Structure formats: structure tokens, C-alpha cells
């Protein structure tokens, strides 16, 4: 009996140690490593891969300098797409294998597609990322004056920590739509010679009675009003009149035109490398144009895949995927139906679309917090991602994760392509964050949530690893090619 127990113990121990030595890297018990990504990417990357990731980062930074809102992300995307042989889909465009098209949704969202060898009715491979980021935006009647300063009233888009938006250079980006149908594009603050706008904080000399405010109330939302002018028009007319004149003379717009406008105040900082080794980057808006850019670069380089490859870059994720440019809109699914209608002609029936949706595979990609070196205890380290250790799957649990067989299928193509990956599960009940995947799984598509660990998400200047951005693009390419 005892002998039997010892034997059983030996078998269990053998399996356990075999597992640890054979499958799992040393250190599992300490840091949760279960995969190649236990090692920082840089150590396993060849010289060519390192150089490629730094080159990739240069393209990423120049895109991000200009693409500060969904509007400019779409216009920058169109420029890159056309340079890579994509054209705007029209009614005559043939859906031949290898054809490269883009379709724009109201200037604020965009689909890029490379037609596959199989018909679209057999399913697609779609990647979705969002191109809006947390920011301030102007109210409909923004201009007012206080103590001789002209200021703008603002609202906010997405989850911001208000205190981070004072005393930083802000750029004003967006569009004004006039009654005659014309559009006036505005961009002030990104060029080196441009002026910027600023929300002035109180000096420590005078803030005693404000110091007891809680962190979330340190700056109230209605206090986030930037200074936009301080030069009176004349002895008789104030600074507001001067701003009004400036808008008319420079842009041909009136204060009433600002009612039909989408003007955002975004950090004006240029993208910069971080650290002596330049392996990290600080950039505004990496949530989630990091994923959008990596996906874009991947689809721009894809040749006729087996299944039609799609990248859907959506608006309004930060406010709940609302409106007809957000992921909750039917726009994307209407587009798929229209594409299948082209394949089937008058034989088209709704089940063709439903079958295509069921046969499709989707990656919803959105950045997520990586372990912060100053506050590591905000994470459960064994299930938290590290910067520079590759992409991560989001294992939300509680029914929100991808189906396990789809996760296994994903692991397989990533491992085959040599893409480092890790996982994230937020500290239980410690916070969280959802993204757009749910709107695709609702349509009966197979969806997995990918992320890339980033520091300081939703701040004016988030931090990512050049290696992770590079590997995310490799992961998307592997997905498009996987069978
Ligand atoms: Mn996001
Ligand atoms: Mn976000």
C-alpha cells in the first residue's frame, strides 16, 4: 500500500518536475512566466529584428505626430494606404483575389481590405482597433472671457485624470462644418512655430485652500478651460472680440459655426524616445492608435491571403462605441453584407451574411496597462503583462474571454511565427476596461482580445516598448495568414 503511494508520488512528482523543466521556464513560481515571453524581447531578437523594430518605431512616431484624433488618423491612413496600392472601393471595383481597397465611414472610421482567395461569404479575418483617444473637446458655445483672458469651455472624451491636463501644451485639432456644406479643417499647435493653448494651474504660493481636494477632484472638469487669447482688440473692444475676429479672418468661421464643429484639444508633445537606449517611446494617443498603426502596417503589406483580410479602425471606443462611427453601429456588418451581395448577386439571402459572420475570425486589439515599476502592487504579477515582453491576450474570465479553442488556435499561429506573447487578467475587482470585441462576438463572430502593455494609459503621454509595437504587427500578419 505504502509502496503504491510512494510510486504514485514519484509519478506525480516526475510529471510535475518534467513539466517545470520541459515546458516552463525557471522562475514560474516567482514571476508567472509560462512562455518565451518570460525573457524580454530584446534578448531573443536578432540584430535584424532589433533594427526592424527601431525602423518600425520611426514610422509609427511620424504617423502618431499627425494622427491625433480619429479624423486625422483616417486621413493619414488613407495617405499610407494609397501609397501602398489601395484605392477607394466603388460600385465597379472588382473583388478579385489580391485587390486592395479602403472604405471610409464619415471621415471618422475606416476599413482596409485585401480580398482573399476564398469568397467573402466563407468568412473573413478581421482586426479591429480604435482611433479615438481620451482628450478635451470644445463645447458648442466655447468662447468666454475671465479676468481679461479669452478661454474655451470644454467637455471631455474618454476617461481622463483631470489634473494631468493642466500646464501642458495643447493643440487644437478638428473640423468646422459650415451651412453651405463646406468643411474647414483646423490644426494649431503641432508645428514648431505654432502657438499652443494651456490650462493654468494654481501656484503653490496661493493654493492652500485647494490642497485638500481629493485626487479625482484636484481639478474639476468645468475648470479645464484653456487660455486662447490675451490681447484686446482695442481700447473699446475686449479680447473675445479679437479672438472672434481672428477666427473669421483666418478660417472664415463665426462663433455660430462652432456649433457644428468637432474641435479637440490634444497634447501637443511630439513623440519622443525614452531612456538612454531609446527602447521605449512616449507618445500621446497610443490608446489605441498603437494597435491601429500596427494593424495598418500589417494589412498594407499583405498579398492575396486565403481569407479576405480586414482592418477596421473605429471611432468612439472611449465613450462606449457610440454613434454611427463607433463599433456598436451596424455600419461594418452592413458593409460585409454589401460585399457578399456583390458576390452572390440577386441570389443573395441573409443566411449568406450570417454564415460568413459565423465563419469569421476577429482580433479586437486595444492596449492595456503593463506593470508599472512604481506601483507594481496595482497588479497581480503572475497574470499581468510586462512592457517589452510581447503582445498579451486578455483573459478577462467570467465569460468575457475568447473561447478556449480559439485561444489555442491563436497560440498555435503565434508560436509558429515566433511572436512573443503573454497574458493579462486584471487584479480581481481592482479595475478593468472593456473594448470593442463584444460588438463583433454579438454578431456570432469568433473574437479574441489582444493588447499591448503600455504605461500611463489615458495620460497625455503614454509609454510603450518599440519591440512590442513591432511584434504586434507581426502577430497581425501571422493572423491574416493563419489557416
Ligand atoms: Mn482603448
Ligand atoms: Mn482607452
PDB file of N, CA and C and ligand atoms in Angstrom, residues 130 134 287 317-318 366 457-458, ligand 2:
ATOM      1  N   UNK A 130      -9.278  50.932 -32.164  1.00  0.00           N
ATOM      2  CA  UNK A 130      -9.948  52.236 -32.196  1.00  0.00           C
ATOM      3  C   UNK A 130      -8.953  53.369 -32.373  1.00  0.00           C
ATOM      4  N   UNK A 134      -8.595  59.515 -25.379  1.00  0.00           N
ATOM      5  CA  UNK A 134      -9.063  60.493 -24.388  1.00  0.00           C
ATOM      6  C   UNK A 134      -8.486  61.886 -24.661  1.00  0.00           C
ATOM      7  N   UNK A 287      -3.291  54.685 -26.927  1.00  0.00           N
ATOM      8  CA  UNK A 287      -4.594  54.028 -26.759  1.00  0.00           C
ATOM      9  C   UNK A 287      -5.559  54.700 -27.729  1.00  0.00           C
ATOM     10  N   UNK A 317     -14.538  54.526 -29.193  1.00  0.00           N
ATOM     11  CA  UNK A 317     -14.418  53.444 -28.201  1.00  0.00           C
ATOM     12  C   UNK A 317     -14.375  54.020 -26.808  1.00  0.00           C
ATOM     13  N   UNK A 318     -13.714  55.171 -26.681  1.00  0.00           N
ATOM     14  CA  UNK A 318     -13.506  55.749 -25.351  1.00  0.00           C
ATOM     15  C   UNK A 318     -14.797  56.262 -24.715  1.00  0.00           C
ATOM     16  N   UNK A 366      -6.525  46.278 -28.354  1.00  0.00           N
ATOM     17  CA  UNK A 366      -6.547  47.538 -27.610  1.00  0.00           C
ATOM     18  C   UNK A 366      -5.484  47.453 -26.514  1.00  0.00           C
ATOM     19  N   UNK A 457      -1.411  54.804 -19.540  1.00  0.00           N
ATOM     20  CA  UNK A 457      -2.538  54.873 -20.487  1.00  0.00           C
ATOM     21  C   UNK A 457      -3.497  55.986 -20.054  1.00  0.00           C
ATOM     22  N   UNK A 458      -4.074  56.652 -21.014  1.00  0.00           N
ATOM     23  CA  UNK A 458      -5.035  57.746 -20.817  1.00  0.00           C
ATOM     24  C   UNK A 458      -4.397  59.009 -20.239  1.00  0.00           C
TER      25      UNK A 458
HETATM   26 MN1  LIG B   2      -8.931  53.762 -23.503  1.00  0.00          MN
END
